[in-house]
Each structure stands twice: as C-alpha cells, then as structure tokens.
Amino acid sequence: EADIYQTPRYLVIGTGKKITLECSQTMGHDKMYWYQQDPGMELHLIHYSYGVNSTEKGDLSSESTVSRIRTEHFPLTLESARPSHTSQYLCASSRTTGYNEQFFGPGTRLTVL
Amino acid sequence: GQQVMQIPQYQHVQEGEDFTTYCNSSTTLSNIQWYKQRPGGHPVFLIQLVKSGEVKKQKRLTFQFGEAKKNSSLHITATQTTDVGTYFCAGSSNDYKLSFGAGTTVTVRA
C-alpha cells in the first residue's frame, strides 16, 4: 500500500471560505500531482511539481494554488471557495526514474455550499 | 495537448464473460499505463506498457500496446464480481504528466 496521505477526507464549507487541502507522501518521490475528479468522470490534472520550489499548472484551469516547500508536502489552497469547486481532489506522487507509475492518496471530497 | 480517448464508457458484463476496453491517443505515446478505481476509492496502478506491440498479462487481464504506440487495450476473461470498477488508461509523451482517458465503468451481473 502506497504511503500517501490526504486530509481532510471530507469537507463541507460555505462559499467564500479559504481552504487548504493537505497531501503528504513518505516515499521520497520528487514528482507530485493534484487531480480533480467529478463522480464517475475522468481525472483532470490541475497542478504538478517536479521537486521542491517547482510548481506548474496542469491541463485543466483551476483557481487553486499549490506550494512545494518540502519534498514530502504538496498542499493545495483555494482562497475563496465557490460551489463550482465542489469535486473530489486526488493527490498523487511518482518516482523520478524507472517506472513512473503514480501512487494516489485517498482523496478529499469537497462540497461548497 | 495530447488527448486520450477510451471506449466504451460503460460495460455491463455477465459474470464469466469476457470483455475489452480500448484506448486511443491523438499522438504517439512514450508509454501507457492502466489504473483501476473501485467505487468510492482512488485509482490504483495496474501496469505500464512501453514497447511497441507489447503484450502483458496479469492473471485474467491482458494488456496490449499498439504497434504505432497510439492505442492500447485491456481484455478481461471470465469476469468476476471483483472486477467491478472503473478502468482508466493514461498516456504519457516524454514527460511525467499523464493524460487520463474518461474510463470504462464495469458492472457485473451475477
């Protein structure tokens, strides 16, 4: 079982609130990713990082921001949540060399009222 | 950017039957990966294919990478209730970003 953690697992908040979704991995992976997935739908890459102090936007435009100050930690922040942000957010990480399979965390299911 | 198309979107299978899900890319891929997501769960890596024409088997699952490295398939024989879930293909082109297909959601009739 992969050692990648996300908190909280479920979050219900009101419009306009600032939230941070936490993601941590203990595998020493350089590469980390954030995906957004609506129920029963495909995964959309919203942010990725190839290492400390490296962050890039993904293929799907997102109003969220990320930071990578430590290798093991890749938090995602929404400054002002809106109902359109309601979704599941999945964090993943992968090795730098060899197989670049991605290990996924359990996800955070966000509901914005 | 590259796009990965996956069909069918839904597959309803009688227990014991075989089925295949297909994945096509608009560009040549360096590798393709397959993931399985159980209902309410997160994607779990199944396999990676790298070589043109490569075929790999995992028990009842057979994965194939096309000669042109633009398509792939997953064939499951003798479907069981444990096969329920959504199967995603994900392609990569010379970097570590994956483009996921829309997935094939499999339900099994006992």
XYZ file of C-alpha atoms in Angstrom:
223
model
C 0.000 0.000 0.000
C 1.344 3.415 -1.007
C 2.293 5.888 1.717
C 0.476 8.977 0.547
C -1.986 10.776 2.764
C -4.640 13.399 2.270
C -6.554 15.408 4.839
C -9.337 16.081 5.322
C -11.119 13.180 3.633
C -14.401 15.074 3.534
C -15.004 18.824 3.789
C -18.240 20.802 3.634
C -17.815 24.560 3.734
C -19.605 27.751 2.838
C -18.955 29.979 -0.148
C -16.107 32.438 0.261
C -14.087 30.426 2.750
C -10.368 29.842 2.325
C -9.365 26.193 2.460
C -6.183 24.164 2.251
C -6.166 20.518 1.249
C -3.180 18.654 2.637
C -1.156 15.988 0.849
C 1.907 14.224 2.189
C 3.949 11.263 0.994
C 6.695 9.340 2.757
C 8.175 7.649 -0.310
C 10.685 10.394 -1.120
C 9.111 10.963 -4.534
C 10.168 14.125 -6.347
C 7.076 14.350 -8.517
C 3.659 15.186 -7.105
C 0.331 15.925 -8.737
C -3.154 17.232 -7.987
C -6.140 15.959 -9.945
C -9.777 16.993 -9.898
C -12.358 14.275 -10.480
C -16.130 14.607 -10.564
C -18.077 11.421 -9.653
C -17.774 8.774 -12.351
C -15.698 11.029 -14.561
C -12.110 11.273 -15.774
C -9.216 12.740 -13.843
C -8.101 16.254 -14.757
C -4.585 17.377 -13.868
C -4.735 20.798 -12.191
C -1.231 21.166 -10.711
C 2.066 19.303 -10.651
C 5.511 19.625 -9.186
C 8.819 18.076 -10.188
C 10.542 18.926 -6.933
C 10.995 21.467 -4.174
C 10.163 25.019 -5.270
C 8.805 23.726 -8.595
C 5.106 24.076 -9.371
C 3.256 24.121 -12.691
C -0.334 24.447 -13.756
C -1.942 21.396 -15.282
C -4.194 20.897 -18.277
C -7.374 21.997 -16.514
C -7.579 25.616 -15.456
C -8.059 25.919 -11.735
C -8.422 28.830 -9.327
C -6.446 26.923 -6.728
C -2.770 27.396 -5.920
C -0.112 24.992 -4.661
C 3.251 25.149 -2.959
C 6.172 22.736 -2.622
C 8.469 23.825 0.172
C 9.297 20.295 1.296
C 9.645 17.155 -0.809
C 7.012 15.286 1.134
C 4.359 18.001 1.295
C 2.208 19.432 -1.533
C -0.762 21.423 -0.192
C -3.484 22.898 -2.388
C -5.206 26.156 -1.430
C -8.453 27.770 -2.530
C -8.574 31.416 -1.448
C -12.327 31.769 -1.855
C -14.318 28.593 -2.351
C -17.359 28.542 -4.627
C -19.983 25.866 -5.361
C -18.280 25.238 -8.729
C -15.276 23.932 -6.743
C -17.337 21.033 -5.426
C -15.492 17.889 -6.528
C -13.071 15.202 -5.428
C -9.413 16.227 -5.267
C -6.820 13.479 -5.642
C -3.139 13.867 -4.834
C -0.537 11.565 -6.390
C 3.227 11.116 -6.483
C 5.719 9.246 -8.645
C 9.405 8.332 -8.784
C 11.930 10.296 -10.811
C 13.491 7.281 -12.542
C 12.245 3.955 -13.791
C 8.564 3.215 -13.784
C 6.713 6.470 -13.336
C 3.550 4.894 -12.022
C 1.567 7.286 -9.911
C 0.537 6.463 -6.359
C -2.715 8.113 -5.358
C -3.911 9.291 -1.992
C -7.448 8.508 -0.799
C -8.766 11.880 -1.993
C -10.604 14.809 -0.425
C -14.271 15.120 -1.256
C -15.074 18.847 -1.159
C -18.570 20.290 -1.052
C -19.039 24.051 -1.194
C -22.489 25.270 -0.224
C -2.075 18.792 -25.990
C -2.471 15.079 -26.275
C -5.886 13.547 -25.846
C -6.641 10.031 -24.793
C -9.988 8.584 -25.784
C -11.381 5.500 -24.130
C -14.330 3.306 -25.145
C -16.776 2.081 -24.126
C -17.747 4.389 -21.285
C -19.835 1.670 -19.650
C -19.548 -2.088 -19.829
C -22.229 -4.317 -18.320
C -20.946 -7.867 -18.229
C -22.447 -11.200 -17.272
C -20.259 -12.954 -14.739
C -17.988 -15.367 -16.559
C -17.971 -13.469 -19.851
C -15.031 -11.664 -21.457
C -14.823 -8.000 -22.422
C -12.348 -5.493 -23.843
C -11.853 -1.770 -23.288
C -9.972 0.337 -25.813
C -7.790 3.394 -25.551
C -6.686 5.699 -28.392
C -4.323 8.656 -28.361
C -4.146 11.564 -30.784
C -0.340 11.490 -30.509
C 2.373 8.858 -30.216
C 2.945 7.874 -26.612
C 6.166 7.024 -24.801
C 4.242 4.724 -22.501
C 0.723 3.898 -21.451
C -0.478 2.975 -18.000
C -3.664 1.354 -16.767
C -5.348 2.066 -13.460
C -8.361 0.625 -11.667
C -10.621 2.669 -9.399
C -13.096 0.797 -7.236
C -16.369 2.595 -6.379
C -15.620 5.222 -3.746
C -11.890 4.573 -3.982
C -8.846 6.063 -5.627
C -7.011 4.936 -8.791
C -4.586 2.071 -8.297
C -1.824 1.334 -10.795
C -2.192 -1.928 -12.720
C 0.508 -1.935 -15.364
C 2.719 0.098 -17.677
C 3.430 -0.684 -21.336
C 6.448 0.860 -23.034
C 7.371 -1.098 -26.153
C 5.606 -1.091 -29.498
C 3.357 -4.158 -29.775
C 3.955 -5.107 -26.150
C 1.578 -7.580 -24.508
C 1.466 -8.203 -20.764
C -0.750 -10.475 -18.725
C -1.865 -10.338 -15.122
C -3.923 -13.455 -14.367
C -7.195 -12.843 -16.271
C -6.157 -9.390 -17.540
C -4.305 -8.936 -20.848
C -2.877 -5.544 -21.777
C -1.689 -4.633 -25.256
C 0.151 -1.621 -26.688
C -0.324 -0.939 -30.386
C 2.452 -1.106 -32.955
C 2.231 2.640 -33.574
C 2.140 3.330 -29.799
C -1.092 5.278 -30.190
C -3.568 2.739 -28.896
C -3.950 0.160 -26.187
C -6.454 -2.384 -24.963
C -7.363 -4.228 -21.794
C -9.059 -7.592 -22.139
C -10.557 -9.351 -19.132
C -11.533 -13.010 -19.380
C -14.068 -14.814 -17.205
C -15.235 -11.628 -15.487
C -15.760 -11.847 -11.732
C -17.588 -9.558 -9.308
C -14.186 -8.418 -8.040
C -13.588 -6.824 -11.458
C -16.223 -4.152 -10.760
C -14.853 -0.619 -11.001
C -13.617 1.955 -13.482
C -10.583 1.180 -15.614
C -8.558 4.160 -16.810
C -5.824 4.240 -19.404
C -3.326 7.074 -19.102
C -0.782 8.082 -21.707
C 2.497 9.918 -21.368
C 4.638 11.615 -24.014
C 8.222 12.026 -22.856
C 7.415 13.644 -19.549
C 5.907 12.569 -16.312
C 2.475 14.006 -16.895
C -0.296 11.560 -17.614
C -3.359 12.233 -19.737
C -6.178 10.058 -18.490
C -8.942 8.632 -20.609
C -12.533 9.016 -19.455
C -12.539 5.460 -18.103
C -14.658 2.375 -18.663
C -17.020 1.665 -15.769
C -17.632 -2.047 -15.408
C -20.636 -3.614 -13.702
C -21.083 -7.359 -13.364
C -24.335 -9.326 -13.358
C -24.074 -12.375 -11.182
